[in-house]
Coordinates of C-alpha atoms in Angstrom, one line a residue:
M3 CA -28.1 -143.0 1.5
L4 CA -25.4 -142.0 3.9
S5 CA -27.9 -140.6 6.4
I6 CA -29.7 -144.0 6.3
V7 CA -26.4 -145.7 7.2
E8 CA -25.7 -143.3 10.0
K9 CA -29.1 -143.7 11.6
L10 CA -28.5 -147.5 11.6
L11 CA -25.2 -147.5 13.3
P12 CA -26.2 -145.8 16.5
K13 CA -28.9 -148.2 17.0
K14 CA -26.7 -151.1 16.4
K15 CA -24.4 -149.9 19.1
L16 CA -27.2 -149.2 21.4
N17 CA -28.5 -152.8 20.9
H18 CA -25.1 -154.2 21.4
E19 CA -24.7 -152.3 24.6
Q20 CA -28.3 -153.2 25.8
N21 CA -27.6 -156.9 24.8
F22 CA -24.4 -156.8 26.9
L23 CA -26.5 -155.3 29.9
D24 CA -29.1 -157.9 29.5
E25 CA -26.8 -160.9 29.3
N26 CA -24.6 -159.9 32.3
N27 CA -27.9 -158.9 34.4
I28 CA -26.9 -155.3 34.8
Q29 CA -29.3 -152.4 35.4
Y30 CA -29.1 -148.8 36.5
D31 CA -31.6 -147.2 38.7
K32 CA -31.2 -143.4 39.2
V33 CA -32.1 -143.6 42.8
R34 CA -30.5 -147.0 43.9
G35 CA -27.6 -147.1 41.4
Y36 CA -26.3 -150.3 39.7
I37 CA -28.1 -153.6 40.2
V38 CA -26.2 -156.7 39.2
D39 CA -27.9 -160.2 39.4
G40 CA -30.7 -158.6 41.5
I41 CA -28.3 -157.2 44.1
V42 CA -28.4 -153.4 44.8
L43 CA -24.5 -152.7 44.8
N44 CA -24.7 -149.5 46.9
E45 CA -26.1 -151.6 49.7
L46 CA -22.6 -153.2 49.8
S47 CA -20.9 -150.0 50.1
D48 CA -19.2 -151.0 53.4
R49 CA -17.8 -154.0 51.7
L50 CA -16.6 -151.9 48.8
Q51 CA -14.9 -149.4 51.2
Y52 CA -13.1 -152.2 53.0
L53 CA -11.9 -154.0 49.8
S54 CA -10.8 -150.8 48.0
N55 CA -8.9 -149.7 51.2
R56 CA -11.3 -146.8 51.6
K57 CA -10.8 -145.4 48.1
M58 CA -14.4 -146.0 47.0
Y59 CA -17.7 -145.6 48.9
K60 CA -20.3 -146.3 46.2
F61 CA -20.6 -148.2 42.9
D62 CA -21.7 -144.9 41.1
N63 CA -18.4 -144.2 39.4
L64 CA -17.5 -147.1 37.1
K65 CA -14.3 -145.3 36.2
D66 CA -13.1 -145.3 39.8
L67 CA -14.1 -148.9 40.0
Y68 CA -12.2 -149.6 37.0
F69 CA -9.0 -148.2 38.3
N70 CA -9.4 -149.6 41.8
A71 CA -10.2 -153.1 40.6
M72 CA -6.7 -154.4 41.1
I73 CA -6.6 -153.5 44.7
I74 CA -10.1 -154.9 45.2
N75 CA -9.3 -158.2 43.6
E76 CA -5.9 -158.7 45.5
K77 CA -7.7 -157.9 48.8
I78 CA -10.4 -160.5 47.9
D79 CA -7.7 -163.0 47.0
L80 CA -5.8 -162.4 50.1
D81 CA -8.8 -162.8 52.3
I82 CA -9.8 -166.0 50.6
A83 CA -6.2 -167.4 50.8
N84 CA -6.0 -166.7 54.3
Q85 CA -9.4 -167.7 55.1
R86 CA -9.8 -164.5 57.1
F87 CA -13.2 -162.8 56.7
V88 CA -14.4 -159.7 58.3
Q89 CA -17.5 -160.8 60.2
N90 CA -19.2 -157.5 60.7
L91 CA -19.3 -157.1 56.8
G92 CA -20.7 -160.6 56.5
N93 CA -17.9 -161.6 54.2
T94 CA -17.6 -165.3 53.4
E95 CA -15.5 -167.0 50.7
E96 CA -18.7 -167.4 48.6
N97 CA -19.9 -163.9 48.7
L98 CA -16.4 -162.5 48.1
K99 CA -16.1 -164.5 44.9
E100 CA -19.5 -163.2 43.9
F101 CA -18.3 -159.6 44.6
K102 CA -15.2 -160.2 42.4
E103 CA -17.5 -161.5 39.6
I104 CA -19.7 -158.4 39.9
V105 CA -16.6 -156.1 39.8
K106 CA -15.5 -158.0 36.5
K107 CA -18.8 -157.5 34.9
L108 CA -19.0 -153.8 35.6
N109 CA -15.5 -153.4 34.6
N110 CA -16.1 -155.2 31.2
Y111 CA -19.3 -152.9 30.7
Y112 CA -17.1 -149.8 31.4
R113 CA -14.2 -151.0 29.2
Q114 CA -16.5 -151.8 26.2
F115 CA -19.0 -149.1 26.3
L116 CA -18.2 -146.1 28.6
R117 CA -14.4 -145.7 28.6
D118 CA -13.9 -143.8 25.3
K119 CA -17.0 -141.6 25.8
P120 CA -16.2 -138.0 26.3

């Protein structure tokens, strides 16, 4: 009886995690990395590097993203408040808000499902 319950629990957790990924439009591709809302995030590595003050170069490590999110969010808020956008990165108010939302989704995923894993 106990083994039946144990078999059900991991599936339930996996289903919960998969539901979260589906609801937030998050995918992971071994070659391209994380894809959120159809955007391949590692193609935005220049923007990530700028917004993280050169602490991050790729979206592959969600733990690093989680710990650098405050810096990233502050930089986005500052750029929007001052209406100062880096043109060579293609930054606009709209895509910076979108970037902030992507970081939020990935941080929620990390916090809920990956943070406590060994």
